[in-house]
Short mmCIF file of C-alpha atoms in Angstrom, two decimals:
data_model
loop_
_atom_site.label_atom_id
_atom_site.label_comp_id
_atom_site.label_asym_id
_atom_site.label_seq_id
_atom_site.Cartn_x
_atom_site.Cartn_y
_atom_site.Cartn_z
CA UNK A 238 181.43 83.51 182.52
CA UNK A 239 180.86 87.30 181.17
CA UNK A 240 184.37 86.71 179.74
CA UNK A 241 183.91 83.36 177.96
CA UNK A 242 180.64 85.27 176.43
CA UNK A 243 182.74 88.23 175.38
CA UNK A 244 185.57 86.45 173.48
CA UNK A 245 183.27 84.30 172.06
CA UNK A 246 181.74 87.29 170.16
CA UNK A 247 184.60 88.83 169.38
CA UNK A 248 186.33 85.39 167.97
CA UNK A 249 182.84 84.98 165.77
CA UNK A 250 182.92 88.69 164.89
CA UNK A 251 186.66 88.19 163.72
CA UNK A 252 185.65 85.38 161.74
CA UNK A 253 182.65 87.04 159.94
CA UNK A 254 184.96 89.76 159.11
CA UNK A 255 187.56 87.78 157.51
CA UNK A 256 185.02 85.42 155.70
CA UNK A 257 183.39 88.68 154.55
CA UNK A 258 186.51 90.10 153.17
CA UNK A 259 187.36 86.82 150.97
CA UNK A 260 185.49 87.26 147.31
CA UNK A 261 185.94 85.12 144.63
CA UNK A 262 186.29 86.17 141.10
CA UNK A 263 185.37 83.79 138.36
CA UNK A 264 187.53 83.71 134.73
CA UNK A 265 184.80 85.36 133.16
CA UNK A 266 184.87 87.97 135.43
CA UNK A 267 186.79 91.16 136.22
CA UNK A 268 186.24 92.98 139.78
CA UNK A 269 185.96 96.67 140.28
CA UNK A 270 186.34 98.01 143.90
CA UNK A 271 184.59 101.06 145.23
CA UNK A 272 186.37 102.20 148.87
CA UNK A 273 184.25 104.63 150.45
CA UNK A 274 182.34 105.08 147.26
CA UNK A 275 185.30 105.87 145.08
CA UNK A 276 186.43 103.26 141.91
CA UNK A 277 189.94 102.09 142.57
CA UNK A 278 192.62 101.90 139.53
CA UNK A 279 193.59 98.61 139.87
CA UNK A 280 191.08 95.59 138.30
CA UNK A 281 190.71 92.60 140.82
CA UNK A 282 191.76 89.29 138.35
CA UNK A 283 190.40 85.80 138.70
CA UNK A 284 190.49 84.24 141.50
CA UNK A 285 190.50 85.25 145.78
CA UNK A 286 190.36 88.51 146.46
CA UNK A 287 190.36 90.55 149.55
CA UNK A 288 188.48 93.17 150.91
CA UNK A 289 188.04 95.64 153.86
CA UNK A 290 184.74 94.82 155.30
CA UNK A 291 182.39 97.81 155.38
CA UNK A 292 185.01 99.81 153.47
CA UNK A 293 185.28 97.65 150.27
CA UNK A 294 182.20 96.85 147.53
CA UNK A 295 183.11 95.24 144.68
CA UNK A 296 181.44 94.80 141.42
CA UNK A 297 181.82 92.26 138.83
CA UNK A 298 181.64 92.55 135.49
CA UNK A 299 181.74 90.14 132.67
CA UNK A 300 184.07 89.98 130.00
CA UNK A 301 182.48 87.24 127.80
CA UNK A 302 181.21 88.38 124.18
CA UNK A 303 177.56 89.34 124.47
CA UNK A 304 175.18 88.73 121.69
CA UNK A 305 172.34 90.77 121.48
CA UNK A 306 169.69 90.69 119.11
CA UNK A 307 168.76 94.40 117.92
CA UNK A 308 164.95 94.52 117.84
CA UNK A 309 163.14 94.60 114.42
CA UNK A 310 163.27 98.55 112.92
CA UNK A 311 160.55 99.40 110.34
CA UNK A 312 162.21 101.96 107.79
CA UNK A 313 162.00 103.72 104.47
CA UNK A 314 164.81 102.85 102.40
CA UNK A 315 166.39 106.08 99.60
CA UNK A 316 164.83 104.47 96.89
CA UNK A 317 161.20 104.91 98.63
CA UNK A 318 160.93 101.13 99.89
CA UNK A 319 159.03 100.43 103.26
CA UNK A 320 161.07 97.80 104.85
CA UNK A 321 161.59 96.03 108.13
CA UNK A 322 165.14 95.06 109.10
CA UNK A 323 166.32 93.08 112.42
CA UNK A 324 169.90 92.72 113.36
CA UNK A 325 172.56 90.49 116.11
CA UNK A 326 175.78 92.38 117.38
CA UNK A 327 178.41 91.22 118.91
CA UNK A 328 180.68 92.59 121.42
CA UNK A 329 182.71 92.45 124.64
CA UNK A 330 184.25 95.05 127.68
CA UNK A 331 187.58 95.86 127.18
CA UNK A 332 187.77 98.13 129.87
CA UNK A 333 186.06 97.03 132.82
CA UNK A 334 186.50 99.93 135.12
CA UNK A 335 185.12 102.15 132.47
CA UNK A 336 182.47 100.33 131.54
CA UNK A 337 181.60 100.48 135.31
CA UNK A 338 181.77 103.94 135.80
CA UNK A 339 181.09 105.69 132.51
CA UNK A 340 177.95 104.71 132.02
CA UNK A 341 174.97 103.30 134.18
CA UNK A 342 173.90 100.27 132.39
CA UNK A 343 175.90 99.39 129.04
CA UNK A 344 173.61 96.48 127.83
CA UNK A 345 170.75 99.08 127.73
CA UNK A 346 172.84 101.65 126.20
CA UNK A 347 174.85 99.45 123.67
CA UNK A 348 171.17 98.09 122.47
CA UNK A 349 170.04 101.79 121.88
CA UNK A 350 172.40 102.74 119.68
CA UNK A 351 172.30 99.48 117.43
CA UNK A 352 168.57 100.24 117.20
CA UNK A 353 169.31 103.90 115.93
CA UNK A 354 172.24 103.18 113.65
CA UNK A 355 170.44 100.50 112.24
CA UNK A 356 167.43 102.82 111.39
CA UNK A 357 169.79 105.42 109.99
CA UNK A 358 171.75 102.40 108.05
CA UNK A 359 168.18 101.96 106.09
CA UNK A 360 167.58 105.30 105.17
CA UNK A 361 170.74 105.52 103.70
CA UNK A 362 170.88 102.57 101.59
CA UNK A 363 168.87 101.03 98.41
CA UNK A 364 166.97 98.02 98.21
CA UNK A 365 169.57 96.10 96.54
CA UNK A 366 172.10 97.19 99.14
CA UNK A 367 169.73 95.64 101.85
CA UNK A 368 169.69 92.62 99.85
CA UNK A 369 173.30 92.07 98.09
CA UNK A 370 175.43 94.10 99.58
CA UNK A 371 175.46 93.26 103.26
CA UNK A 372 178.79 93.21 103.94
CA UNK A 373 179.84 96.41 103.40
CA UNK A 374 176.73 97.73 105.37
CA UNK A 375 177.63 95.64 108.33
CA UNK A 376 180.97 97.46 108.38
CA UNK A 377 179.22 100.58 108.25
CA UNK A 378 176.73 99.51 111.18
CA UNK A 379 179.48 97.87 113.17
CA UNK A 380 181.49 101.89 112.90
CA UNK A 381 177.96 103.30 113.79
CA UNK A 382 178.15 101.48 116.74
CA UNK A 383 181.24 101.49 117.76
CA UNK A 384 182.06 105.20 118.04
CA UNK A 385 180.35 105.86 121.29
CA UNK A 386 181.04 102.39 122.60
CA UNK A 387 184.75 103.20 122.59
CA UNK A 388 183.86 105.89 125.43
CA UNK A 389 182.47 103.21 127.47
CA UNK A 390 185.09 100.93 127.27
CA UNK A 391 183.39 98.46 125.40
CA UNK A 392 184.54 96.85 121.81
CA UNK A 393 182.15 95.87 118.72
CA UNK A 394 183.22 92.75 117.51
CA UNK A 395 180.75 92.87 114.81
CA UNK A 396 177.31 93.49 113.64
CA UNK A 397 175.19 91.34 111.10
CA UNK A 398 171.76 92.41 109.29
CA UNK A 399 169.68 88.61 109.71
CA UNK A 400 166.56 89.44 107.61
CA UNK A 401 164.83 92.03 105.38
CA UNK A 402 161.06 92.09 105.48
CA UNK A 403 159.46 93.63 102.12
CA UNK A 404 156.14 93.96 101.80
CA UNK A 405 154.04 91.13 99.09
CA UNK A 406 153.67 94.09 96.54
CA UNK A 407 157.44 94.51 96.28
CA UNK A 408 158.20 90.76 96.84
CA UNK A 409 156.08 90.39 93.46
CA UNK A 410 157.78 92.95 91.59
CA UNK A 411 160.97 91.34 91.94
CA UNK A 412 159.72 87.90 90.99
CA UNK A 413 158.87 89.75 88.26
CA UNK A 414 162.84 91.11 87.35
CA UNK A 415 164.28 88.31 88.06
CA UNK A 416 161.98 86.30 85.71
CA UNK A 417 162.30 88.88 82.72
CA UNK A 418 166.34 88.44 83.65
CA UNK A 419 166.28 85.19 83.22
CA UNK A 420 164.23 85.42 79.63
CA UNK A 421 166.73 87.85 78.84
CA UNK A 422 169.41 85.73 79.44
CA UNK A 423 168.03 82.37 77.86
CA UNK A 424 167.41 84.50 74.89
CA UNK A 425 170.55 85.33 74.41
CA UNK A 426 172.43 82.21 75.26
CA UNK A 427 169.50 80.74 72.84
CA UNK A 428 171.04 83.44 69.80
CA UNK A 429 174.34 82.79 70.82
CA UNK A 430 174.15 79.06 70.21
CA UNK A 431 172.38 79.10 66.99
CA UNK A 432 175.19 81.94 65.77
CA UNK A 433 177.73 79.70 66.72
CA UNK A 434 175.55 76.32 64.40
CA UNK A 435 175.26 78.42 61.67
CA UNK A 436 179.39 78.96 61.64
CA UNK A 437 179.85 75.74 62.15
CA UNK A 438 177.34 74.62 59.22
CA UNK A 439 179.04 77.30 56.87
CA UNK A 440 181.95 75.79 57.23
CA UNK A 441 180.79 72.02 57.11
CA UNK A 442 179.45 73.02 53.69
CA UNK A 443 182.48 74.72 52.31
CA UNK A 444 184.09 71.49 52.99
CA UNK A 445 180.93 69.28 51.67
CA UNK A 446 181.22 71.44 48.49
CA UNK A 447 184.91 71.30 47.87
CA UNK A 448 185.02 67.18 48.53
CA UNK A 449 181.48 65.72 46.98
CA UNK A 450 182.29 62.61 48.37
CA UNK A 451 181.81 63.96 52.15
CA UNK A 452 178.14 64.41 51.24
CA UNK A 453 177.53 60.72 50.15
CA UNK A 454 178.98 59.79 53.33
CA UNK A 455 177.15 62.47 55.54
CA UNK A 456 173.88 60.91 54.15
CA UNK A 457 174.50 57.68 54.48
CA UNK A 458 175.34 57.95 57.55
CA UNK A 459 171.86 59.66 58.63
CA UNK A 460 170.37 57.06 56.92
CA UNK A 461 172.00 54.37 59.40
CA UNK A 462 170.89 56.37 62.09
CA UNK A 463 167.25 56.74 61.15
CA UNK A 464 167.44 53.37 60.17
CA UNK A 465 168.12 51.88 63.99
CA UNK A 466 164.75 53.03 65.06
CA UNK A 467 162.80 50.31 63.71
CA UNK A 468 159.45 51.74 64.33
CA UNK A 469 159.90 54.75 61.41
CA UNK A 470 159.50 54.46 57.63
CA UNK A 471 162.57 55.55 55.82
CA UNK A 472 161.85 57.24 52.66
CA UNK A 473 164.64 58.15 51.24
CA UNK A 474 165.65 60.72 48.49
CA UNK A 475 167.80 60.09 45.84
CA UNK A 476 169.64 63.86 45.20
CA UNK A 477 170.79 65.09 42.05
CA UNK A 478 174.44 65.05 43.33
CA UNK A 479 174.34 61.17 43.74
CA UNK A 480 172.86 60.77 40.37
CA UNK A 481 176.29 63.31 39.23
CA UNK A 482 178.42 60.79 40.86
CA UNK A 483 177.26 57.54 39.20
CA UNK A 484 177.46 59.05 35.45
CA UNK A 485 180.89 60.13 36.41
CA UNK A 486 181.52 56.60 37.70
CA UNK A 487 180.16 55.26 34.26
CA UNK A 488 181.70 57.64 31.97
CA UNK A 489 185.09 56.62 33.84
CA UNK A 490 184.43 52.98 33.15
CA UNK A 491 183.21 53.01 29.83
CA UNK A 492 186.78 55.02 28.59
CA UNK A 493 188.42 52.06 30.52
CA UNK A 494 186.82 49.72 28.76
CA UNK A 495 187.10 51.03 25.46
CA UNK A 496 190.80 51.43 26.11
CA UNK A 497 191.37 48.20 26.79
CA UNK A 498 189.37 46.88 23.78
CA UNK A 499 191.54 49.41 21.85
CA UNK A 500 194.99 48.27 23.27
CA UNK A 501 194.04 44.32 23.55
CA UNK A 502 193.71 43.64 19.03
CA UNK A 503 196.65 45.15 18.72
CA UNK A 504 199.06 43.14 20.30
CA UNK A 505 197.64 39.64 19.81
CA UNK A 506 196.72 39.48 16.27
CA UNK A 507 199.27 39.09 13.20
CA UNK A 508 199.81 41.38 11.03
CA UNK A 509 197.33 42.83 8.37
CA UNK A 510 194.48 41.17 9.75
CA UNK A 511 191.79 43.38 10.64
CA UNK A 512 190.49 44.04 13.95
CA UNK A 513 186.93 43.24 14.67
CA UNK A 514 185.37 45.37 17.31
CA UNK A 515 181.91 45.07 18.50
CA UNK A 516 180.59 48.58 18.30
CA UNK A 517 176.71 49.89 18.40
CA UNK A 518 175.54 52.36 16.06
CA UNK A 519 173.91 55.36 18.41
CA UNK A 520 170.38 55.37 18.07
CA UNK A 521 167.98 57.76 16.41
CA UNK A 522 171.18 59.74 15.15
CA UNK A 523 171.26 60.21 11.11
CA UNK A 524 173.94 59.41 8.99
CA UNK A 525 176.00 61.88 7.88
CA UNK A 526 179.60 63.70 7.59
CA UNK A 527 180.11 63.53 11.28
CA UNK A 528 179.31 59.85 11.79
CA UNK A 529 181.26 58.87 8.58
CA UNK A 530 184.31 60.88 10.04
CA UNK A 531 183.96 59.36 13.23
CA UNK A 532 183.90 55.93 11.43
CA UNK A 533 186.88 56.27 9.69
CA UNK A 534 188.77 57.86 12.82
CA UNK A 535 187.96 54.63 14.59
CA UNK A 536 188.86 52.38 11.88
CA UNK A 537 192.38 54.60 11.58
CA UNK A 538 193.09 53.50 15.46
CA UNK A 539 191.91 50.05 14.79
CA UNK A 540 193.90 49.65 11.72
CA UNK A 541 190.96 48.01 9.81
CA UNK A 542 190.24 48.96 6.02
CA UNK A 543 187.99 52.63 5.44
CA UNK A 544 184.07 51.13 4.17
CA UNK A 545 181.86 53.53 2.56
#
């Protein structure tokens, strides 16, 4: 009976020991084996693992990408500006062994140095930095942080300011630039355009004043457009140009007609006979040596007998 008792603890302690010694290791997960208190080289993968009982510990450690928020820092930027700036990193442990042995807890340590770097990344830069030129400060930050992670076995992926806190005075004062920018710039785009209508007028008019005709047209077109809107009174100006262009008009037709009354006698009537043509004396003009010489030049052309 003593002997069933015996083997039955030593078959239960066998089993406990061999149960103990099985350890699983997940994907996410490297294991790093102390025997008798000293780190061995090689890193248990994924998966079973064995271990001596009461010689072996292992410890896990995760390999995943960690995100950690930095806290917010409260700084003083080289331009003299109070601000408060909060940043994420991002990183992973490339060396598990190291990470386990080099230092005693590397989420606590990595989180330290973010919170420094980041303070010494805002005394270092300018306002506008902070607020334009993030990327090339996260680069800096990121090779802030990085330099003593590499001695832990650990890798920065990267490191991202999220906000800037200014205070309200400061917020107002930018309000303020960025107003009298934008004046500035509608001012000049406001310059610019009317620069560019005057050219263009300058030249419309070189061409209204070499072709007179263009100008007749121009108005009457703005008079068909005013004219659409039936709820305006047109009054419309009569310029001296159009005035020009109707005595021209006349003058033309008049020397047309008096050609033709000059060319018609001539070849329909015989011979000898004199030409009648209806002419009108000009009025309020006194006889005299020009009006009797412009008589008998027209009587000349007409062929009719000189009366004095």
């Amino acid at each position: 009976m003593i002997t069933i008792i015996v083997l039955g603890l030593i078959v239960m302690l066998t089993v406990w020991l061999v149960v103990s010694s099985i350890r699983v290791v997940n994907q996410v997960e490297r294991g790093v084996v102390f025997r008798f208190g000293k780190a061995q080289r090689e890193v248990r993968r994924p998966g079973l693992t064995f271990l001596i009982p009461v010689v072996d510990r292992m410890r896990k450690v995760n390999v995943q990408i960690v995100t950690m928020p930095v806290p917010t820092q409260e700084g003083i930027t080289r331009d003299n500006v109070s601000v408060q700036v909060d940043a994420v990193a991002y990183f992973r442990v490339e060396e598990p062994l190291r990470a386990a042995i080099a230092v005693q807890s590397y989420l606590f340590a990595i989180e330290q140095v973010a919170q420094t770097s980041l303070r010494s990344i805002i005394g270092k830069s300018d306002l506008d930095d902070l607020l334009s030129n993030r990327e090339e400060l996260n680069k800096g930050l990121a090779l802030m942080i990085d330099s003593p992670a590499l001695g832990w076995g650990i890798h920065i992926d990267r490191v991202e300011i999220k906000d800037v806190h200014l205070p309200e005075g400061m917020k107002r004062s930018i309000a303020r630039q960025a107003e009298a920018e934008r004046e500035r710039r509608a001012r000049v785009i406001t310059a610019n355009g009317e620069f560019q209508a005057a050219q263009r007028l300058a030249d419309a008019s070189a061409i209204m004043n070499e072709t007179p005709g263009a100008l007749q047209l121009r108005l009457l077109q703005t008079v068909v457009e005013v004219a659409a809107e039936k709820s305006s009174t047109l009054v419309m100006p009569v310029p001296v140009e159009l005035l020009r262009f109707f005595e021209r008009s006349a003058r033309n037709g008049a020397a047309a007609e008096a050609a033709e009354q000059v060319a018609g006698p001539s070849e329909g009537k015989p011979e000898g006979q004199p030409a009648v043509t209806d002419t009108t004396a000009p009025e309020l003009t006194a006889p005299g040596p020009s009006f009797e010489r412009s008589g008998a030049e027209s009587a000349a052309r007409s062929g009719a007998p000189r009366t004095t």
